[in-house]
Short mmCIF file of C-alpha atoms in Angstrom, two decimals:
data_model
loop_
_atom_site.label_atom_id
_atom_site.label_comp_id
_atom_site.label_asym_id
_atom_site.label_seq_id
_atom_site.Cartn_x
_atom_site.Cartn_y
_atom_site.Cartn_z
CA MET A 522 -0.09 -0.08 -0.13
CA THR A 523 0.88 3.56 -1.01
CA GLY A 524 0.62 6.22 1.71
CA CYS A 525 -1.27 8.98 0.38
CA ILE A 526 -1.14 12.58 1.74
CA SER A 527 -4.65 13.86 1.83
CA LYS A 528 -5.52 17.41 1.98
CA ASN A 529 -8.25 19.83 1.75
CA ASP A 530 -8.64 23.58 1.80
CA GLY A 531 -9.64 23.75 5.38
CA ASN A 532 -13.40 24.32 4.73
CA GLY A 533 -14.69 20.95 4.95
CA GLY A 534 -13.40 19.43 1.88
CA LYS A 535 -15.01 22.18 -0.34
CA THR A 536 -12.74 22.14 -3.60
CA HIS A 537 -9.97 25.04 -3.77
CA ASN A 538 -11.56 27.54 -6.23
CA ILE A 539 -9.39 29.74 -8.69
CA PRO A 540 -9.45 32.67 -7.42
CA LYS A 541 -10.86 35.40 -9.33
CA LEU A 542 -8.00 37.76 -10.67
CA ARG A 543 -8.98 41.46 -10.82
CA LEU A 544 -6.45 44.41 -10.62
CA SER A 545 -7.11 46.15 -7.41
CA LEU A 546 -5.11 49.30 -6.78
CA SER A 547 -3.20 47.12 -4.38
CA ASN A 548 -2.95 44.37 -6.73
CA LEU A 549 -1.71 47.27 -9.08
CA PHE A 550 0.91 48.52 -6.60
CA VAL A 551 2.27 44.64 -5.61
CA SER A 552 2.46 44.12 -9.66
CA ILE A 553 3.90 46.94 -11.74
CA PRO A 554 6.94 47.26 -9.65
CA ILE A 555 7.71 43.42 -10.30
CA VAL A 556 6.57 43.99 -13.82
CA ILE A 557 9.24 46.71 -14.65
CA VAL A 558 12.11 44.79 -12.60
CA ILE A 559 11.95 41.66 -14.55
CA GLY A 560 10.71 43.30 -17.82
CA THR A 561 13.90 45.22 -17.51
CA ILE A 562 16.03 42.06 -16.93
CA TRP A 563 14.23 40.31 -19.36
CA LEU A 564 15.17 42.57 -22.19
CA ALA A 565 18.47 42.89 -21.10
CA PHE A 566 18.66 39.18 -22.11
CA VAL A 567 16.94 39.85 -25.12
CA ILE A 568 19.48 41.77 -26.64
CA PHE A 569 21.93 39.56 -25.09
CA ARG A 570 20.45 36.62 -27.39
CA GLN A 571 20.28 39.20 -30.65
CA LEU A 572 23.99 40.00 -29.94
CA LEU A 573 24.63 35.87 -29.94
CA SER A 574 22.84 35.51 -33.29
CA ILE A 575 24.90 37.77 -34.76
CA LEU A 576 28.13 36.24 -33.52
CA LEU A 577 26.93 32.70 -34.34
CA LYS A 578 25.40 33.50 -37.75
CA ILE A 579 29.19 35.21 -38.61
CA TRP A 580 30.78 31.99 -37.01
CA TYR A 581 28.68 29.51 -39.20
CA GLY A 582 27.57 31.33 -42.63
CA LYS A 583 25.26 30.00 -44.31
CA ARG A 584 25.31 26.86 -42.13
CA PHE A 585 23.56 28.95 -39.55
CA GLY A 586 19.98 28.30 -39.01
CA GLY A 587 19.03 31.31 -36.70
CA MET A 588 17.86 30.84 -32.88
CA MET A 589 15.16 28.75 -32.19
CA SER A 590 11.98 30.31 -30.87
CA ALA A 591 11.54 31.05 -27.47
CA ALA A 592 8.03 29.04 -27.37
CA ASP A 593 9.92 25.78 -28.69
CA ALA A 594 13.44 26.99 -26.78
CA ILE A 595 11.31 26.08 -23.37
CA TRP A 596 11.61 22.45 -24.51
CA MET A 597 15.24 22.14 -24.56
CA SER A 598 15.99 23.03 -20.84
CA LYS A 599 17.27 20.06 -18.89
CA ARG A 600 14.31 18.01 -17.55
CA GLU A 601 13.71 14.37 -15.69
CA SER A 602 11.52 13.42 -18.44
CA SER A 603 12.17 13.31 -22.27
CA PRO A 604 10.58 16.07 -24.55
CA VAL A 605 9.47 13.58 -27.35
CA ILE A 606 6.08 13.19 -28.24
CA HIS A 607 5.35 9.47 -29.63
CA ALA A 608 2.19 8.62 -32.10
CA LEU A 609 1.68 4.89 -32.87
CA VAL A 610 0.05 4.26 -35.74
CA VAL A 611 -1.20 0.84 -36.56
CA TYR A 612 -1.63 -0.10 -40.67
CA LYS A 613 -3.30 -2.80 -42.32
CA SER A 614 -1.44 -3.20 -45.91
CA LYS A 615 -1.09 -6.09 -49.01
CA ILE A 616 3.06 -5.54 -48.08
CA LYS A 617 3.85 -9.33 -47.41
CA THR A 618 7.16 -8.27 -45.45
CA ALA A 619 8.00 -6.22 -42.82
CA ASP A 620 11.29 -5.62 -44.38
CA GLU A 621 9.14 -4.51 -47.62
CA PHE A 622 7.11 -2.19 -45.30
CA SER A 623 10.30 -0.66 -43.57
CA ALA A 624 11.73 0.06 -46.96
CA HIS A 625 8.51 1.47 -48.36
CA ILE A 626 7.95 3.81 -45.31
CA HIS A 627 11.63 4.80 -45.87
CA GLU A 628 11.04 6.39 -49.56
CA TYR A 629 7.72 7.97 -48.54
CA ALA A 630 10.04 9.76 -45.28
CA ARG A 631 12.09 11.17 -48.22
CA ARG A 632 9.27 13.46 -49.24
CA LEU A 633 9.84 15.61 -46.40
CA PHE A 634 13.25 16.42 -47.07
CA LEU A 635 12.33 16.83 -51.06
CA ASP A 636 10.21 19.91 -49.54
CA ASP A 637 11.93 23.49 -49.87
CA ASN A 638 8.95 24.89 -47.54
CA PRO A 639 10.98 27.62 -45.36
CA ASN A 640 9.09 27.88 -42.53
CA THR A 641 9.96 24.56 -41.66
CA HIS A 642 13.06 23.12 -43.56
CA THR A 643 15.33 23.78 -40.50
CA LYS A 644 13.02 21.64 -38.01
CA ILE A 645 13.65 18.80 -40.88
CA ASN A 646 17.22 19.02 -42.37
CA GLY A 647 18.74 20.68 -39.29
CA ILE A 648 20.06 19.61 -35.79
CA HIS A 649 20.05 21.94 -32.28
CA LYS A 650 22.97 22.94 -30.61
CA SER A 651 23.67 25.24 -27.46
CA PHE A 652 25.76 27.87 -26.59
CA LEU A 653 25.83 29.82 -23.57
CA GLY A 654 22.24 28.12 -22.32
CA TYR A 655 20.83 29.25 -25.58
CA THR A 656 19.83 26.79 -28.56
CA TYR A 657 20.13 27.25 -32.03
CA TYR A 658 19.81 25.38 -35.08
CA LEU A 659 22.36 23.96 -37.72
CA ASN A 660 21.04 23.82 -41.46
CA ASP A 661 21.25 20.91 -43.97
CA MET A 662 23.20 18.39 -41.40
CA LEU A 663 20.73 15.57 -41.84
CA THR A 664 19.84 13.10 -44.80
CA GLU A 665 16.64 10.99 -45.00
CA ASN A 666 18.72 8.18 -43.80
CA ASP A 667 19.45 9.60 -40.49
CA CYS A 668 15.72 9.85 -39.61
CA HIS A 669 14.44 6.49 -40.26
CA THR A 670 15.12 3.49 -38.04
CA VAL A 671 14.23 -0.17 -38.06
CA LEU A 672 13.93 -1.56 -34.30
CA ASN A 673 15.13 -4.63 -34.04
CA LEU A 674 12.84 -6.92 -32.46
CA ASP A 675 14.91 -10.71 -32.31
CA SER A 676 14.51 -10.52 -28.71
CA ILE A 677 10.83 -11.02 -29.70
CA ASP A 678 11.02 -14.81 -29.75
CA LYS A 679 7.72 -15.37 -32.05
CA ASP A 680 7.19 -14.58 -35.96
CA TYR A 681 4.41 -11.78 -34.94
CA LEU A 682 3.77 -9.20 -32.58
CA GLU A 683 0.74 -9.04 -30.45
CA ASP A 684 -0.81 -5.93 -29.48
CA SER A 685 -0.09 -6.30 -25.73
CA ASP A 686 4.04 -6.19 -27.23
CA LEU A 687 3.71 -2.74 -28.12
CA SER A 688 3.29 -1.04 -24.68
CA ASP A 689 6.85 -2.41 -24.04
CA ILE A 690 7.96 -1.42 -27.20
CA LEU A 691 6.85 2.24 -26.60
CA ASP A 692 9.08 2.27 -23.10
CA ASP A 693 11.98 0.77 -25.18
CA CYS A 694 11.90 3.89 -27.87
CA ASN A 695 11.27 6.55 -24.98
CA LYS A 696 15.01 5.42 -24.22
CA MET A 697 16.12 5.99 -27.22
CA PRO A 698 17.99 9.16 -28.25
CA LEU A 699 16.36 10.99 -31.34
CA PRO A 700 19.00 10.84 -34.39
CA TYR A 701 22.85 12.53 -34.61
CA LYS A 702 22.84 11.78 -30.86
CA ASN A 703 19.91 13.63 -30.16
CA LYS A 704 20.46 16.64 -31.93
CA ALA A 705 17.54 15.67 -34.72
CA LEU A 706 13.79 17.01 -33.54
CA TRP A 707 11.86 13.74 -35.30
CA GLU A 708 12.32 10.52 -36.57
CA VAL A 709 9.84 7.58 -38.17
CA VAL A 710 10.59 4.31 -36.50
CA THR A 711 9.00 0.80 -37.87
CA LEU A 712 9.83 -2.64 -36.62
CA SER A 713 11.64 -5.27 -37.90
CA LYS A 714 8.61 -7.84 -37.26
CA PRO A 715 4.41 -7.34 -38.52
CA LEU A 716 1.64 -7.38 -36.06
CA LYS A 717 -0.82 -10.51 -36.17
CA PRO A 718 -1.98 -10.28 -39.31
CA ASP A 719 -6.01 -9.20 -39.46
CA GLY A 720 -7.65 -12.03 -41.80
CA ASP A 721 -5.51 -11.69 -44.88
CA ALA A 722 -4.39 -8.14 -44.49
CA HIS A 723 -0.79 -7.51 -42.68
CA LYS A 724 -0.50 -5.14 -40.04
CA TYR A 725 2.44 -3.58 -39.24
CA VAL A 726 2.96 -0.53 -37.08
CA VAL A 727 4.80 3.00 -37.54
CA ILE A 728 5.88 5.19 -34.57
CA PHE A 729 6.93 8.91 -35.19
CA ARG A 730 8.87 10.49 -32.58
CA VAL A 731 9.01 14.23 -32.40
CA ASN A 732 11.07 16.53 -29.71
CA HIS A 733 7.98 18.77 -28.84
CA ALA A 734 10.45 21.71 -29.75
CA PHE A 735 8.97 20.45 -33.45
CA GLY A 736 5.89 21.52 -32.61
CA ASP A 737 2.81 21.08 -30.88
CA GLY A 738 0.56 18.21 -31.03
CA LEU A 739 -1.75 19.52 -33.80
CA SER A 740 0.85 21.80 -35.19
CA ALA A 741 3.15 17.98 -35.88
CA ILE A 742 0.08 16.16 -36.99
CA TYR A 743 -0.54 18.77 -39.22
CA TYR A 744 2.72 18.83 -41.00
CA LEU A 745 3.64 15.08 -41.39
CA PHE A 746 0.29 14.35 -42.69
CA HIS A 747 0.29 17.04 -44.83
CA TYR A 748 3.12 15.05 -46.78
CA ILE A 749 2.32 11.48 -46.43
CA ALA A 750 -1.33 11.63 -46.29
CA ASP A 751 -3.01 9.63 -50.12
CA LYS A 752 -5.51 12.50 -50.78
CA ARG A 753 -4.08 15.83 -49.42
CA ALA A 754 -6.91 17.87 -50.27
CA ASP A 755 -9.35 15.98 -47.96
CA PHE A 756 -7.08 15.90 -45.42
CA VAL A 757 -6.61 19.75 -44.92
CA LYS A 758 -10.12 19.94 -45.37
CA ASP A 759 -11.16 17.46 -42.72
CA MET A 760 -7.96 19.43 -40.37
CA SER A 761 -10.08 22.40 -41.25
CA GLU A 762 -12.90 21.31 -39.86
CA LEU A 763 -11.24 20.01 -36.64
CA VAL A 764 -9.40 22.78 -35.88
CA LYS A 765 -13.13 24.92 -35.61
CA LYS A 766 -13.91 22.70 -32.60
CA PHE A 767 -10.80 24.02 -30.29
CA GLY A 768 -12.74 27.26 -29.11
CA VAL A 769 -10.40 29.96 -30.55
CA GLY A 770 -12.98 32.46 -31.85
CA GLU A 771 -12.48 34.94 -33.99
CA ASP A 772 -12.90 38.92 -32.80
CA SER A 773 -15.71 40.89 -34.52
CA ASP A 774 -13.69 43.85 -34.15
CA ARG A 775 -11.58 44.75 -37.44
CA GLY A 776 -8.91 47.38 -37.66
CA ILE A 777 -7.80 50.22 -35.35
CA MET A 778 -10.36 48.77 -32.35
CA LYS A 779 -8.94 45.38 -32.90
CA LYS A 780 -5.77 46.17 -32.53
CA LEU A 781 -6.39 48.63 -29.43
CA LYS A 782 -8.73 46.09 -27.94
CA TYR A 783 -5.71 43.77 -28.32
CA PHE A 784 -2.86 46.02 -26.98
CA PHE A 785 -5.15 46.59 -23.42
CA ARG A 786 -5.64 42.94 -23.00
CA ILE A 787 -2.27 42.52 -23.32
CA CYS A 788 -1.46 45.07 -21.06
CA TYR A 789 -3.96 43.72 -18.50
CA CYS A 790 -2.17 40.10 -18.79
CA ILE A 791 1.20 41.46 -17.98
CA ALA A 792 -0.08 43.34 -15.26
CA CYS A 793 -1.79 40.31 -13.97
CA ALA A 794 1.09 37.65 -14.32
CA PRO A 795 2.82 38.23 -10.91
CA ILE A 796 -0.93 37.76 -9.61
CA VAL A 797 -1.10 34.49 -11.68
CA VAL A 798 2.33 32.85 -10.54
CA PHE A 799 1.81 33.87 -7.06
CA ASN A 800 -1.90 31.94 -6.99
CA GLU A 801 -0.12 28.81 -8.54
CA GLN A 802 2.07 28.62 -5.49
CA GLY A 803 -1.26 28.17 -3.92
CA PHE A 804 -1.72 24.41 -5.28
CA ARG A 805 1.35 22.82 -4.44
CA LYS A 806 0.13 21.98 -1.06
CA TYR A 807 -2.68 19.33 -3.11
CA THR A 808 -0.21 16.68 -2.99
CA ASN A 809 -0.89 12.74 -3.56
CA SER A 810 1.33 9.40 -4.52
CA LEU A 811 0.82 10.67 -8.05
CA HIS A 812 1.91 14.34 -7.45
CA GLY A 813 4.73 15.49 -5.37
CA PRO A 814 8.15 12.81 -5.79
CA LYS A 815 11.08 13.55 -8.04
CA LEU A 816 10.44 12.21 -11.70
CA SER A 817 12.96 9.75 -12.66
CA GLY A 818 12.47 9.81 -16.34
CA GLU A 819 11.66 6.10 -16.87
CA LYS A 820 8.17 5.63 -18.24
CA HIS A 821 5.15 3.57 -18.65
CA PHE A 822 3.56 3.28 -22.08
CA VAL A 823 -0.16 2.47 -21.81
CA TYR A 824 -3.22 2.97 -24.02
CA SER A 825 -6.73 1.98 -24.08
CA THR A 826 -9.86 2.33 -26.63
CA GLU A 827 -13.77 1.42 -26.35
CA HIS A 828 -15.01 -1.84 -27.85
CA PRO A 829 -15.28 -2.14 -31.28
CA ASP A 830 -19.25 -2.58 -31.20
CA GLU A 831 -19.59 0.39 -28.45
CA HIS A 832 -20.45 3.76 -29.44
CA LEU A 833 -18.65 5.48 -26.40
CA MET A 834 -18.65 9.10 -28.46
CA GLU A 835 -21.95 8.90 -29.04
CA ALA A 836 -22.98 8.28 -25.13
CA ILE A 837 -20.17 11.54 -24.40
CA ARG A 838 -22.47 13.81 -27.31
CA GLN A 839 -25.70 12.51 -25.71
CA ILE A 840 -23.97 13.69 -22.10
CA LYS A 841 -22.69 16.92 -23.58
CA LYS A 842 -26.06 17.80 -25.03
CA GLY A 843 -27.61 16.79 -22.07
CA VAL A 844 -26.24 18.03 -19.01
CA PRO A 845 -25.45 22.14 -18.94
CA ARG A 846 -22.47 23.97 -19.88
CA ALA A 847 -20.46 20.26 -20.51
CA THR A 848 -17.72 20.16 -22.56
CA PHE A 849 -15.85 17.03 -24.08
CA THR A 850 -12.90 18.41 -21.76
CA GLY A 851 -15.16 18.52 -18.87
CA ILE A 852 -16.72 14.62 -19.49
CA ILE A 853 -12.99 13.37 -20.06
CA ALA A 854 -11.90 15.11 -17.17
CA THR A 855 -14.58 13.96 -14.82
CA GLY A 856 -13.75 10.15 -15.99
CA ILE A 857 -10.23 10.44 -15.26
CA SER A 858 -11.11 11.85 -11.81
CA ARG A 859 -13.11 9.30 -11.21
CA ALA A 860 -10.59 6.58 -12.16
CA LEU A 861 -8.46 8.07 -10.12
CA GLN A 862 -10.35 7.96 -7.05
CA THR A 863 -10.88 4.11 -8.22
CA TYR A 864 -6.58 4.00 -8.14
CA PHE A 865 -6.43 5.84 -4.67
CA ILE A 866 -9.12 3.35 -3.34
CA THR A 867 -7.19 0.12 -4.23
CA ASN A 868 -3.46 1.43 -3.69
CA CYS A 869 -3.41 4.19 -1.39
CA LYS A 870 -4.23 4.48 2.44
CA GLU A 871 -6.00 7.85 2.21
CA ILE A 872 -8.52 9.30 -0.39
CA PRO A 873 -7.19 12.74 -1.43
CA GLU A 874 -10.22 15.00 -1.58
CA LEU A 875 -9.32 16.72 -4.93
CA VAL A 876 -6.69 16.18 -7.54
CA ILE A 877 -5.59 19.21 -9.55
CA GLY A 878 -5.66 18.54 -13.48
CA GLY A 879 -3.61 20.42 -15.74
CA THR A 880 -5.14 21.19 -19.20
CA VAL A 881 -3.55 22.00 -22.11
CA ALA A 882 -5.26 24.54 -24.14
CA LEU A 883 -4.90 25.93 -27.94
CA LEU A 884 -4.56 29.53 -28.22
CA SER A 885 -3.44 29.97 -31.52
CA LEU A 886 -4.41 27.73 -34.38
CA PRO A 887 -2.63 26.59 -37.29
CA ASN A 888 -2.72 28.12 -40.43
CA LEU A 889 -3.98 25.28 -43.11
CA ASN A 890 -3.56 27.77 -45.81
CA GLY A 891 -0.23 27.45 -47.92
CA TYR A 892 2.70 26.13 -46.55
CA PRO A 893 1.85 24.14 -43.10
CA LYS A 894 3.97 25.81 -40.04
CA LEU A 895 5.60 23.61 -37.27
CA GLU A 896 4.85 26.11 -33.56
CA ASN A 897 4.50 25.48 -30.20
CA ASN A 898 1.17 27.56 -29.40
CA VAL A 899 -0.04 25.48 -26.00
CA CYS A 900 -0.12 26.52 -22.60
CA LEU A 901 -1.14 24.34 -19.45
CA GLY A 902 -4.10 25.71 -17.01
CA PRO A 903 -5.50 24.03 -13.29
CA VAL A 904 -8.32 22.78 -12.79
CA VAL A 905 -9.96 21.58 -9.52
CA LEU A 906 -11.15 17.85 -9.84
CA PRO A 907 -13.26 16.88 -6.59
CA MET A 908 -12.86 12.98 -5.98
CA LEU A 909 -17.38 12.89 -5.63
CA ARG A 910 -17.63 9.28 -7.45
CA GLY A 911 -20.42 7.82 -5.18
CA ARG A 912 -21.32 10.82 -3.49
CA VAL A 913 -23.15 13.22 -6.07
CA SER A 914 -24.79 12.35 -9.46
CA ILE A 915 -23.02 12.61 -12.42
CA GLN A 916 -25.12 15.76 -13.41
CA GLU A 917 -23.90 17.16 -10.08
CA GLN A 918 -20.44 16.20 -10.61
CA LEU A 919 -20.31 17.48 -14.28
CA LYS A 920 -21.87 20.41 -13.18
CA GLU A 921 -18.87 21.12 -10.59
CA VAL A 922 -16.13 20.01 -12.85
CA SER A 923 -17.90 22.66 -15.71
CA GLU A 924 -17.81 25.58 -13.11
CA GLN A 925 -14.06 25.25 -12.70
CA ILE A 926 -13.42 24.92 -16.39
CA GLU A 927 -15.61 28.16 -16.66
CA LEU A 928 -14.01 29.51 -13.89
CA LEU A 929 -10.41 29.31 -15.85
CA ARG A 930 -11.71 30.54 -18.76
CA ASP A 931 -13.16 34.08 -16.91
CA THR A 932 -10.08 34.57 -15.36
CA PRO A 933 -6.60 35.63 -17.53
CA TYR A 934 -5.00 32.38 -16.53
CA PHE A 935 -4.44 30.70 -19.72
CA MET A 936 -3.51 34.37 -22.07
CA VAL A 937 -1.08 35.44 -19.33
CA LYS A 938 0.05 31.36 -19.36
CA TYR A 939 0.69 31.62 -22.76
CA LEU A 940 2.64 34.94 -22.97
CA LEU A 941 4.89 33.80 -20.47
CA THR A 942 5.73 30.53 -22.55
CA VAL A 943 5.25 31.28 -25.91
CA PHE A 944 7.07 35.37 -25.67
CA PHE A 945 9.05 35.56 -22.43
CA ILE A 946 10.54 32.79 -20.44
CA GLY A 947 12.21 31.29 -23.52
CA TYR A 948 14.53 34.45 -24.37
CA PHE A 949 16.05 33.32 -21.07
CA PRO A 950 19.32 31.05 -20.75
CA SER A 951 18.27 27.67 -20.36
CA PRO A 952 18.75 27.52 -16.81
CA ILE A 953 16.17 30.11 -15.75
CA THR A 954 13.99 28.84 -17.91
CA LYS A 955 14.32 25.49 -15.83
CA PHE A 956 14.29 27.08 -12.96
CA CYS A 957 10.63 29.75 -14.34
CA LEU A 958 9.08 26.12 -15.40
CA ASP A 959 9.57 24.56 -12.11
CA GLN A 960 7.20 27.50 -10.58
CA GLU A 961 4.58 26.81 -13.11
CA VAL A 962 1.40 24.43 -12.74
CA SER A 963 1.61 21.69 -10.10
CA ALA A 964 -0.47 18.85 -11.14
CA THR A 965 -1.49 15.74 -10.44
CA PHE A 966 -1.70 15.17 -14.06
CA SER A 967 -1.93 16.82 -17.40
CA LEU A 968 -4.36 16.35 -20.14
CA SER A 969 -4.27 17.01 -23.87
CA ASN A 970 -7.18 15.89 -26.46
CA ILE A 971 -7.33 16.36 -30.29
CA PRO A 972 -11.45 15.56 -30.52
CA GLY A 973 -12.30 14.23 -34.07
CA PHE A 974 -8.97 13.48 -36.16
CA PRO A 975 -9.89 12.85 -39.66
CA ASP A 976 -9.61 9.25 -41.08
CA THR A 977 -6.81 9.46 -43.13
CA PRO A 978 -5.35 7.19 -44.96
CA SER A 979 -0.98 7.65 -45.38
CA PHE A 980 1.40 6.16 -46.84
CA GLY A 981 -0.67 4.37 -49.69
CA GLN A 982 -2.11 2.15 -46.48
CA GLU A 983 -5.26 1.53 -44.66
CA THR A 984 -5.05 3.16 -41.06
CA LYS A 985 -6.54 0.94 -38.37
CA ASP A 986 -5.39 2.22 -35.14
CA PHE A 987 -3.78 5.58 -34.24
CA TYR A 988 -2.58 6.97 -30.07
CA PHE A 989 -0.88 9.94 -29.41
CA PHE A 990 1.66 10.26 -26.52
CA THR A 991 2.48 13.35 -24.66
CA PRO A 992 5.69 14.35 -22.39
CA ASN A 993 5.23 14.73 -19.16
CA LEU A 994 5.38 18.40 -18.23
CA GLN A 995 7.63 19.88 -15.86
CA ARG A 996 7.10 17.84 -12.72
CA ILE A 997 3.60 16.30 -13.52
CA GLY A 998 4.03 12.38 -13.96
CA VAL A 999 1.01 11.36 -15.20
CA GLY A 1000 -0.22 12.48 -18.61
CA PHE A 1001 -3.13 11.71 -20.95
CA CYS A 1002 -4.08 11.89 -24.18
CA VAL A 1003 -7.58 11.61 -25.85
CA LEU A 1004 -7.87 10.85 -29.42
CA THR A 1005 -10.62 10.46 -31.27
CA TYR A 1006 -10.07 8.55 -34.38
CA GLN A 1007 -12.99 6.90 -36.74
CA ASP A 1008 -15.31 8.45 -33.85
CA LYS A 1009 -13.60 5.89 -31.28
CA LEU A 1010 -12.10 7.16 -28.32
CA ARG A 1011 -8.54 6.24 -28.02
CA ILE A 1012 -6.46 6.75 -24.64
CA GLY A 1013 -2.90 7.26 -24.40
CA LEU A 1014 -0.89 7.51 -21.04
CA VAL A 1015 2.32 8.04 -19.73
CA VAL A 1016 3.48 7.97 -16.16
CA ASP A 1017 6.53 7.76 -14.29
CA LYS A 1018 7.69 5.08 -12.99
CA VAL A 1019 8.54 6.34 -9.43
CA LEU A 1020 5.05 7.21 -9.16
CA VAL A 1021 3.56 3.38 -9.98
CA PRO A 1022 6.43 1.07 -10.49
CA GLN A 1023 3.77 -1.52 -11.57
CA LYS A 1024 3.14 -1.46 -15.26
CA GLU A 1025 -0.28 -3.36 -14.15
CA ALA A 1026 -1.79 -0.74 -12.43
CA VAL A 1027 -1.00 1.78 -14.98
CA GLN A 1028 -3.16 -0.08 -17.73
CA ASP A 1029 -6.14 -0.31 -15.02
CA LEU A 1030 -5.96 3.25 -14.76
CA VAL A 1031 -6.11 3.84 -18.38
CA ASP A 1032 -8.83 1.52 -18.52
CA ASN A 1033 -10.44 2.49 -16.15
CA VAL A 1034 -11.09 5.67 -17.32
CA ILE A 1035 -13.10 4.13 -20.74
CA LYS A 1036 -14.84 2.39 -18.46
CA GLU A 1037 -16.03 5.53 -15.95
CA LEU A 1038 -16.95 7.01 -19.09
CA ARG A 1039 -19.29 4.50 -19.80
CA LEU A 1040 -20.54 3.85 -16.25
CA MET A 1041 -21.31 8.32 -16.34
CA TYR A 1042 -23.51 7.27 -19.56
CA GLU A 1043 -25.24 4.55 -17.67
CA GLU A 1044 -26.17 6.85 -14.44
CA TYR A 1045 -26.82 9.73 -16.95
CA LYS A 1046 -29.48 7.39 -18.71
CA LEU A 1047 -31.35 6.27 -15.29
CA ASN A 1048 -31.35 9.87 -13.82
CA ASN A 1049 -33.06 11.14 -17.04
CA ILE A 1050 -36.18 8.41 -16.98
#
């Protein structure tokens, strides 16, 4: 049994709300001097970084690919967890051997190197290096042979892989450096053995591995599939429909009014930044066995999906339609909180009253017109999730979670975090960047979701399954990534081994999220008879 620390806010178990951030006169007296002092220091580092860029340009000449952007550079600071995103794709194919399939994938991968896209050329062909705490690129250092790896699985004593083998293979992939002694930002991995056939169709696995500095999940997916999708025009159209679901709306104002509104919003968020950072420290007291210990860097990769004959996505849509203010993220987060409650009951001496979930928000949508860009436009915000399974109805629990999400959206948290992440922290040298990141959201788990990813044949093959795994963020050792593909719910989970040594317990946790979503729908139907 693991000893869990159970804490609440001293109000009889009432959940801790995110404070409304309002600029009172006293707040201004505190914030403005801090902003001026830190802003002056930041400006000095920006100037130093620019001078360093000029020096490196003189030294390397045409090989110099520029400084890594501030939003990308935050993933270059030293951390316990690898910053690599993994996407596992299972293909059905008429190709008869694993060697032939790997050769086929290798030929397709060459398309990325034949691309003359000025927005992404350096990230595909270049490597990154560091000098005085800043990361920069060198152009044209890689070839297609560098970025395709065939993983030798001769140690597995059977002709065909089982689906259950893929979890251990992902664990092994996570331990591998990226090409060019970990200086490249991406690679494609194929396996030396096929999966067990599905009738007459052969099945093979491709694992895409990209450093998060390559781009956020949506940006990286769009870029890669823009070049390997069999029907690019259909894929771009489907992606255009997908990004509309992320809720990053267009401002109705135009011209000078839009610019003024944006300027004052930025000023307001800058003034709020010290308050946001200070308030985040209050979440550090909500610890448990999955939240607090120093991470080891060793990970469990597991995944789960709904049964082939059930329609869990339709059930989620019905819950969303029937419960006021319920959102897809809120429903998934509620399922995770209920599964975590089951985990704590099974494995811990005490059950925490609540957990803090770090929800990943996309503040800027990828441009789907013309050349795709590889950018990082995400930030993390805290959502309080009470352990209410068995204590209140599912409608009441969803209402509580929805209120927490709305409270987060009503405050400038996400905008402040976006400005800090994309435009501020990454301009400091990596040791200072790491210190700043360590002060960020203290949470039990992170949650990323990509709803409605289009059904996309690629590499000239039929896509059967698709799972996505995002790296653990800062000191958060539990990371859920939810992806809907072919209208089926797929959940990938990455957990640091220091938090949960047994892989079976991690697999039970992700399976229980699917189970809880199923039970939530059954309870919802009973309460609405």
